[in-house]
Amino acid sequence: MSVNKTHPKNHSRQKYSVKKKPKGLNWLFISVGLTAVSLASAAAGAFLAVSLSATPLQQSSLTPEEEEVFSQNEAISYKSLQLPELSRPVNVLVLGTKVLTSEIDEKPKEDLGYHALVNSFKGLSDTMVLVRFDPLSKKLRVLSIPRDTQASIRYELRKINEANYYGGPALAAESVSKLLGGVEIDRYVRVNIQGVEKFIDALGGVDMYVPKDMKYTDHSQHLYIDLKEGEQHLDGEKAVAFLRFRYDRYGDIGRVKRQQMFMRALVEQALKPQTLLRIPEVLSIVSAYIDTNLTVEELLALSGFASQTKRSNVQMLMLPGRFSGDGKEEVSYWLPNRYQITTMVAEHFDHGEINVDTRSSNPSRLRIAIQDSTEDPEAVRRMVNHLMKAGYRRIFVGDPWNQTLDTTRILAQNGDDLGAATLRADLGMGEVLVESTGNLGSDITIVLGEDWQNYLPDSSIKFQESSIKSIP
């Protein structure tokens, strides 16, 4: 299939300029929307708590055995002359819960006629991320774990999102730790989905580019999703609909990708000056929707670290794996790739030994997907020529990127920042980002921006169409 193919002009696509994002308090929100809610709430507790060692936002009681799951006896912060600071790397498990009236034992006094959302932390975890705050490397890493991930929960194979339902945050932490080969979980944060909605409304909504039309109706839950592709202003209800939508060919994996897109949009919103005026309102609203065993001192230390993290040091990963079978099974899973997980946790969570993988040093082994945001087939042709001249051979052409970008992005899809940096050096262009928003079948995704014209000279190299594949 020729890489010079054209695709229909999509009139809903809008010009989008990638702007440099300054450092500051608002990098607190980059970890994820849910993490942003929890950490922002922590700041309120800091001013209200009598003791910095208190846990004013903990709404669940853990047994002594459950408390031992978390390394609470080992300090993660120390008090300096100013604000508390992190004393070591910290892994925080963040769980987003979506609980309906039909899923709780205590039924509402009034029959609403549908399954309404309730403020509870005891259901299935709709979102699960492990956030690592590392003061040694000065990096903040966010590992998204798909809710359909197959995991061992109390010696039974189940979906990882069931762990919170059967045993709360302690069992969820145990299950995630086992899934990752023994990575320690230091603390937990649980956020109800209603808190996310109220958080976005308190901010005045969020502006972001919706990558596709999203339409879904579920009368039993009063869930009505109807979002159009293009630049949108989302209020809390629409933002939650964007995050919950998973009715496409990628299912929950597509939803994870959209969550990471949402992170960046939330940062843009947080940088607006008027947002600062809403902070008191935000803090007073969301605290009822948070459950965490983090102390106020620890929350302040995490917030301070996040506020100073550079954009290039914020890395968003997704648990390596694949879909089970052909999708016809009674239960579908995201099957973890143990080998890749071992490599990922060793490199990004400092646990275990890194498996030797020569792909980073051997360009011919890297799987590179190209997604074009320019609507110019010449851009793809020149990029392919340039890559082949540099020795890259496993090149694919994916679906177009719906936003037109000024600056090319080089996405380390599976966390291979060394391979992405090497590719960046070979190209002499682009911005390296560690995130999983690119093509699922790649090691690295190149999203071509308008800057290609300044860096990719025409080449006389010709490639055979059979050597370049097109993938979705």
Coordinates of N, CA and C in Angstrom, one line a residue, residues 157-323:
L157 N -8.0 -15.8 38.6 CA -7.8 -14.9 37.5 C -9.1 -14.1 37.3
R158 N -8.9 -12.8 37.5 CA -10.0 -11.8 37.3 C -9.5 -10.6 36.6
K159 N -10.4 -9.7 36.3 CA -10.0 -8.3 35.8 C -9.5 -7.5 37.0
I160 N -8.4 -6.8 36.7 CA -7.8 -6.0 37.8 C -8.7 -5.0 38.5
N161 N -9.7 -4.6 37.8 CA -10.6 -3.6 38.4 C -11.5 -4.2 39.5
E162 N -11.5 -5.5 39.6 CA -12.4 -6.2 40.6 C -11.7 -6.2 42.0
A163 N -10.4 -5.9 42.0 CA -9.7 -6.0 43.3 C -10.2 -5.0 44.3
N164 N -10.5 -3.8 43.9 CA -11.1 -2.8 44.9 C -12.4 -3.2 45.4
Y165 N -13.2 -3.9 44.5 CA -14.6 -4.3 44.9 C -14.5 -5.4 46.0
Y166 N -13.6 -6.3 45.8 CA -13.5 -7.5 46.7 C -12.7 -7.1 48.0
G167 N -11.7 -6.2 47.9 CA -10.9 -6.0 49.1 C -10.4 -4.6 49.3
G168 N -11.0 -3.6 48.6 CA -10.7 -2.2 48.8 C -9.3 -1.9 48.4
P169 N -8.7 -0.8 48.8 CA -7.4 -0.3 48.4 C -6.3 -1.3 48.7
A170 N -6.4 -2.0 49.8 CA -5.3 -2.9 50.2 C -5.2 -4.1 49.1
L171 N -6.3 -4.7 48.8 CA -6.2 -5.8 47.8 C -5.9 -5.2 46.4
A172 N -6.3 -4.0 46.1 CA -6.0 -3.5 44.8 C -4.4 -3.2 44.8
A173 N -3.9 -2.8 45.9 CA -2.4 -2.5 45.9 C -1.7 -3.9 45.8
E174 N -2.1 -4.9 46.5 CA -1.5 -6.2 46.5 C -1.5 -6.7 45.1
S175 N -2.7 -6.6 44.4 CA -2.8 -7.1 43.1 C -1.9 -6.4 42.1
V176 N -1.8 -5.1 42.2 CA -1.0 -4.3 41.3 C 0.5 -4.7 41.5
S177 N 0.9 -4.8 42.8 CA 2.2 -5.1 43.1 C 2.6 -6.5 42.5
K178 N 1.8 -7.4 42.7 CA 2.0 -8.8 42.1 C 2.1 -8.7 40.6
L179 N 1.2 -8.0 40.0 CA 1.2 -7.8 38.5 C 2.5 -7.2 38.0
L180 N 3.1 -6.3 38.8 CA 4.3 -5.7 38.4 C 5.6 -6.3 38.9
G181 N 5.5 -7.5 39.4 CA 6.6 -8.3 39.8 C 7.2 -7.9 41.2
G182 N 6.3 -7.3 42.0 CA 6.7 -7.0 43.4 C 7.0 -5.5 43.7
V183 N 6.7 -4.7 42.8 CA 6.9 -3.2 43.0 C 6.1 -2.8 44.2
E184 N 6.7 -2.1 45.2 CA 6.1 -1.7 46.4 C 5.1 -0.5 46.1
I185 N 4.0 -0.6 46.8 CA 3.0 0.5 46.7 C 3.0 1.2 48.1
D186 N 3.4 2.5 48.1 CA 3.6 3.2 49.3 C 2.3 3.8 49.9
R187 N 1.4 4.3 49.0 CA 0.2 4.9 49.5 C -0.9 4.7 48.4
Y188 N -2.1 5.1 48.8 CA -3.2 5.0 47.8 C -4.1 6.3 47.9
V189 N -4.7 6.5 46.7 CA -5.7 7.6 46.7 C -6.9 7.0 45.9
R190 N -8.1 7.2 46.4 CA -9.3 6.8 45.7 C -10.2 8.0 45.4
V191 N -10.6 8.1 44.2 CA -11.4 9.3 43.8 C -12.7 8.8 43.2
N192 N -13.9 9.3 43.6 CA -15.1 8.9 43.0 C -15.3 9.8 41.7
I193 N -15.9 9.2 40.7 CA -16.1 9.9 39.4 C -16.9 11.2 39.5
Q194 N -17.8 11.2 40.5 CA -18.5 12.4 40.7 C -17.6 13.6 41.1
G195 N -16.5 13.3 41.8 CA -15.6 14.3 42.2 C -14.9 14.9 41.0
V196 N -14.6 14.1 40.0 CA -14.0 14.6 38.8 C -14.9 15.6 38.1
E197 N -16.2 15.2 38.0 CA -17.2 16.1 37.3 C -17.2 17.4 38.1
K198 N -17.3 17.4 39.4 CA -17.4 18.6 40.1 C -16.1 19.5 40.1
F199 N -15.0 18.8 40.0 CA -13.7 19.4 39.9 C -13.7 20.2 38.6
I200 N -14.1 19.6 37.5 CA -14.0 20.3 36.2 C -15.0 21.5 36.1
D201 N -16.2 21.3 36.7 CA -17.1 22.4 36.8 C -16.6 23.5 37.6
A202 N -15.9 23.2 38.7 CA -15.4 24.3 39.5 C -14.3 25.1 38.8
L203 N -13.6 24.4 37.9 CA -12.6 25.1 37.1 C -13.2 25.9 36.0
G204 N -14.5 25.7 35.7 CA -15.1 26.4 34.6 C -15.1 25.7 33.3
G205 N -14.8 24.4 33.4 CA -14.7 23.6 32.2 C -13.3 23.4 31.7
V206 N -13.1 22.6 30.6 CA -11.8 22.4 30.1 C -11.9 22.4 28.5
D207 N -11.0 23.1 27.9 CA -10.9 23.2 26.4 C -10.0 22.1 25.9
M208 N -10.5 21.3 25.0 CA -9.6 20.2 24.4 C -10.1 19.8 23.1
Y209 N -9.3 19.1 22.3 CA -9.6 18.6 21.0 C -10.2 17.2 21.2
V210 N -11.4 17.0 20.8 CA -12.0 15.6 20.8 C -11.6 14.9 19.5
P211 N -10.9 13.8 19.6 CA -10.3 13.2 18.4 C -11.3 12.5 17.5
K212 N -12.5 12.3 17.9 CA -13.5 11.6 17.0 C -14.9 11.8 17.6
D213 N -15.9 11.6 16.7 CA -17.3 11.7 17.2 C -17.5 10.6 18.2
M214 N -18.1 10.9 19.3 CA -18.4 9.9 20.4 C -19.9 10.0 20.7
K215 N -20.6 8.9 20.4 CA -22.0 8.9 20.7 C -22.4 7.5 21.3
Y216 N -23.0 7.6 22.4 CA -23.4 6.3 23.1 C -24.6 6.7 24.0
T217 N -25.6 5.8 24.1 CA -26.7 6.0 24.9 C -27.0 4.8 25.8
D218 N -27.2 5.0 27.1 CA -27.5 3.9 28.0 C -28.6 4.5 28.9
H219 N -29.9 4.2 28.6 CA -31.0 4.7 29.4 C -31.0 4.2 30.8
S220 N -30.5 3.0 31.0 CA -30.5 2.5 32.4 C -29.6 3.2 33.4
Q221 N -28.6 4.0 32.8 CA -27.8 4.8 33.7 C -27.9 6.3 33.5
H222 N -28.9 6.6 32.6 CA -29.0 8.0 32.2 C -27.7 8.5 31.6
L223 N -27.0 7.7 30.9 CA -25.7 8.0 30.3 C -25.9 8.4 28.8
Y224 N -25.7 9.6 28.5 CA -25.9 10.1 27.1 C -24.7 10.8 26.6
I225 N -23.9 10.2 25.8 CA -22.6 10.7 25.3 C -22.8 11.1 23.9
D226 N -22.6 12.4 23.6 CA -22.8 12.9 22.2 C -21.8 14.0 22.1
L227 N -20.5 13.7 21.7 CA -19.5 14.6 21.5 C -19.0 14.6 20.1
K228 N -18.8 15.8 19.6 CA -18.4 15.9 18.2 C -16.8 16.1 18.1
E229 N -16.3 15.6 17.0 CA -14.8 15.8 16.8 C -14.5 17.3 16.6
G230 N -13.4 17.7 17.1 CA -13.0 19.0 17.0 C -12.7 19.7 18.3
E231 N -12.3 21.0 18.3 CA -12.1 21.7 19.5 C -13.4 21.9 20.3
Q232 N -13.4 21.6 21.6 CA -14.6 21.6 22.3 C -14.3 22.2 23.7
H233 N -15.4 22.8 24.3 CA -15.3 23.3 25.7 C -16.2 22.3 26.5
L234 N -15.6 21.5 27.3 CA -16.3 20.5 28.0 C -16.5 20.9 29.5
D235 N -17.8 20.8 29.9 CA -18.1 21.0 31.3 C -17.8 19.7 32.0
G236 N -18.1 19.6 33.3 CA -17.8 18.4 34.1 C -18.5 17.2 33.5
E237 N -19.8 17.3 33.2 CA -20.5 16.2 32.7 C -20.0 15.6 31.4
K238 N -19.6 16.6 30.5 CA -19.1 16.1 29.2 C -17.6 15.6 29.3
A239 N -16.9 16.2 30.2 CA -15.5 15.7 30.5 C -15.5 14.3 31.0
V240 N -16.5 14.0 31.9 CA -16.6 12.6 32.4 C -17.1 11.7 31.3
A241 N -18.0 12.2 30.4 CA -18.4 11.3 29.3 C -17.2 11.0 28.4
F242 N -16.4 12.0 28.2 CA -15.2 11.8 27.3 C -14.3 10.7 27.9
L243 N -14.1 10.8 29.3 CA -13.3 9.8 30.0 C -13.9 8.4 30.0
R244 N -15.2 8.4 30.1 CA -15.9 7.1 30.2 C -16.1 6.3 28.9
F245 N -16.1 7.1 27.8 CA -16.4 6.5 26.5 C -15.4 5.4 26.2
R246 N -15.8 4.2 25.9 CA -14.9 3.1 25.5 C -15.6 2.2 24.5
Y247 N -16.5 2.7 23.7 CA -17.2 1.9 22.7 C -16.6 2.1 21.3
D248 N -15.4 1.7 21.2 CA -14.8 1.7 19.9 C -13.9 0.4 19.7
R249 N -13.2 0.3 18.6 CA -12.5 -0.9 18.4 C -11.4 -1.2 19.4
Y250 N -10.9 -0.2 20.1 CA -9.9 -0.4 21.1 C -10.4 -0.6 22.5
G251 N -11.7 -0.4 22.7 CA -12.3 -0.6 24.0 C -11.6 0.2 25.1
D252 N -11.2 -0.5 26.2 CA -10.7 0.2 27.3 C -9.3 0.8 27.0
I253 N -8.6 0.2 26.1 CA -7.2 0.7 25.7 C -7.4 2.1 25.0
G254 N -8.4 2.2 24.2 CA -8.7 3.5 23.6 C -9.0 4.6 24.6
R255 N -9.7 4.1 25.7 CA -10.1 5.0 26.8 C -8.8 5.5 27.5
V256 N -7.9 4.6 27.7 CA -6.6 5.0 28.4 C -5.9 6.0 27.6
K257 N -5.9 5.9 26.2 CA -5.2 6.8 25.4 C -5.9 8.2 25.5
R258 N -7.2 8.2 25.5 CA -7.9 9.5 25.7 C -7.7 10.1 27.0
Q259 N -7.5 9.3 28.1 CA -7.2 9.8 29.4 C -5.9 10.6 29.4
Q260 N -4.9 10.1 28.6 CA -3.6 10.7 28.6 C -3.8 12.0 27.7
M261 N -4.6 12.0 26.7 CA -4.8 13.3 26.0 C -5.5 14.3 26.9
F262 N -6.4 13.8 27.7 CA -7.1 14.7 28.6 C -6.2 15.4 29.6
M263 N -5.1 14.7 30.0 CA -4.1 15.2 30.9 C -3.5 16.5 30.4
R264 N -3.1 16.5 29.1 CA -2.5 17.7 28.6 C -3.5 18.9 28.4
A265 N -4.7 18.5 28.1 CA -5.7 19.6 28.0 C -6.0 20.2 29.4
L266 N -6.0 19.4 30.4 CA -6.2 19.9 31.8 C -5.1 20.8 32.2
V267 N -3.9 20.5 31.8 CA -2.8 21.4 32.1 C -3.0 22.8 31.4
E268 N -3.5 22.8 30.2 CA -3.7 24.1 29.5 C -4.8 24.9 30.3
Q269 N -5.8 24.2 30.8 CA -6.8 24.9 31.6 C -6.3 25.4 32.9
A270 N -5.4 24.6 33.5 CA -4.9 25.0 34.8 C -3.9 26.2 34.7
L271 N -3.4 26.4 33.6 CA -2.5 27.6 33.4 C -3.2 28.9 33.2
K272 N -4.5 28.9 33.0 CA -5.2 30.1 32.8 C -5.3 30.9 34.2
P273 N -5.0 32.2 34.1 CA -5.0 33.0 35.3 C -6.3 32.9 36.1
Q274 N -7.4 32.9 35.4 CA -8.7 32.9 36.1 C -8.9 31.6 37.0
T275 N -8.1 30.6 36.7 CA -8.3 29.4 37.4 C -7.9 29.6 38.9
L276 N -6.9 30.4 39.1 CA -6.4 30.6 40.5 C -7.6 31.2 41.4
L277 N -8.5 31.9 40.7 CA -9.6 32.5 41.5 C -10.6 31.5 42.0
R278 N -10.6 30.3 41.3 CA -11.5 29.2 41.7 C -11.0 28.2 42.6
I279 N -9.7 28.3 43.0 CA -9.0 27.3 43.8 C -9.8 27.1 45.1
P280 N -10.1 28.1 45.9 CA -10.9 27.9 47.1 C -12.1 27.1 46.9
E281 N -12.9 27.4 45.9 CA -14.1 26.7 45.6 C -13.8 25.2 45.2
V282 N -12.8 25.0 44.4 CA -12.4 23.7 44.0 C -12.1 22.8 45.2
L283 N -11.3 23.4 46.1 CA -10.8 22.6 47.3 C -12.0 22.3 48.2
S284 N -12.9 23.2 48.4 CA -14.0 22.9 49.3 C -15.0 21.9 48.7
I285 N -15.0 21.7 47.4 CA -16.0 20.8 46.7 C -15.5 19.4 46.7
V286 N -14.2 19.2 46.3 CA -13.8 17.8 46.0 C -13.4 17.0 47.2
S287 N -13.2 17.5 48.4 CA -12.7 16.8 49.5 C -13.6 15.6 49.9
A288 N -14.9 15.7 49.7 CA -15.8 14.7 50.1 C -15.7 13.5 49.1
Y289 N -15.0 13.6 48.0 CA -15.0 12.6 47.0 C -13.6 11.9 47.0
I290 N -12.8 12.1 48.0 CA -11.4 11.6 48.1 C -11.3 10.7 49.3
D291 N -10.5 9.6 49.1 CA -10.2 8.7 50.2 C -8.7 8.4 50.0
T292 N -7.9 8.7 51.0 CA -6.4 8.5 50.9 C -5.8 8.3 52.2
N293 N -4.7 7.5 52.3 CA -4.0 7.3 53.5 C -2.7 8.2 53.6
L294 N -2.6 9.1 52.7 CA -1.5 10.1 52.7 C -1.8 11.1 53.8
T295 N -0.7 11.5 54.5 CA -0.9 12.5 55.5 C -0.8 13.9 54.8
V296 N -1.1 14.9 55.6 CA -1.0 16.2 55.0 C 0.4 16.6 54.7
E297 N 1.3 16.2 55.5 CA 2.8 16.5 55.2 C 3.2 15.8 53.9
E298 N 2.8 14.6 53.8 CA 3.1 13.8 52.6 C 2.5 14.4 51.3
L299 N 1.2 14.8 51.4 CA 0.5 15.5 50.3 C 1.2 16.8 49.9
L300 N 1.7 17.5 50.9 CA 2.4 18.8 50.6 C 3.7 18.5 49.9
A301 N 4.4 17.4 50.3 CA 5.7 17.1 49.7 C 5.5 16.6 48.3
L302 N 4.4 15.8 48.0 CA 4.1 15.3 46.7 C 3.7 16.5 45.8
S303 N 2.9 17.4 46.3 CA 2.5 18.6 45.5 C 3.7 19.5 45.2
G304 N 4.6 19.7 46.2 CA 5.7 20.5 45.9 C 6.6 19.9 44.8
F305 N 6.8 18.6 44.9 CA 7.6 18.0 43.9 C 7.0 18.1 42.5
A306 N 5.7 17.8 42.4 CA 5.0 17.9 41.1 C 5.0 19.3 40.5
S307 N 5.0 20.3 41.4 CA 4.9 21.6 40.9 C 6.2 22.1 40.2
Q308 N 7.3 21.4 40.6 CA 8.6 21.7 40.0 C 9.1 20.8 38.9
T309 N 8.3 19.8 38.5 CA 8.7 18.8 37.5 C 8.6 19.4 36.1
K310 N 9.7 19.3 35.4 CA 9.7 19.8 34.0 C 8.8 18.9 33.1
R311 N 8.3 19.5 32.1 CA 7.4 18.8 31.1 C 8.1 17.6 30.5
S312 N 9.4 17.7 30.2 CA 10.1 16.6 29.6 C 10.3 15.5 30.6
N313 N 10.2 15.7 31.9 CA 10.4 14.7 32.9 C 9.1 14.1 33.4
V314 N 8.0 14.4 32.8 CA 6.7 13.8 33.1 C 6.4 12.7 32.0
Q315 N 6.4 11.5 32.5 CA 6.3 10.4 31.5 C 5.0 9.5 31.8
M316 N 4.3 9.3 30.8 CA 3.0 8.6 30.9 C 3.1 7.2 30.1
L317 N 3.0 6.2 30.9 CA 3.1 4.8 30.3 C 1.8 4.1 30.4
M318 N 1.8 3.0 29.6 CA 0.6 2.1 29.7 C 1.2 0.6 29.9
L319 N 0.5 -0.1 30.7 CA 0.9 -1.5 30.9 C 1.0 -2.3 29.6
P320 N 2.2 -2.8 29.3 CA 2.3 -3.6 28.0 C 1.5 -4.8 28.0
G321 N 0.9 -5.1 26.9 CA 0.0 -6.3 26.8 C -0.6 -6.4 25.4
R322 N -1.6 -7.3 25.3 CA -2.4 -7.4 24.1 C -3.8 -7.9 24.4
F323 N -4.7 -7.8 23.5 CA -6.1 -8.2 23.6 C -6.1 -9.7 23.6

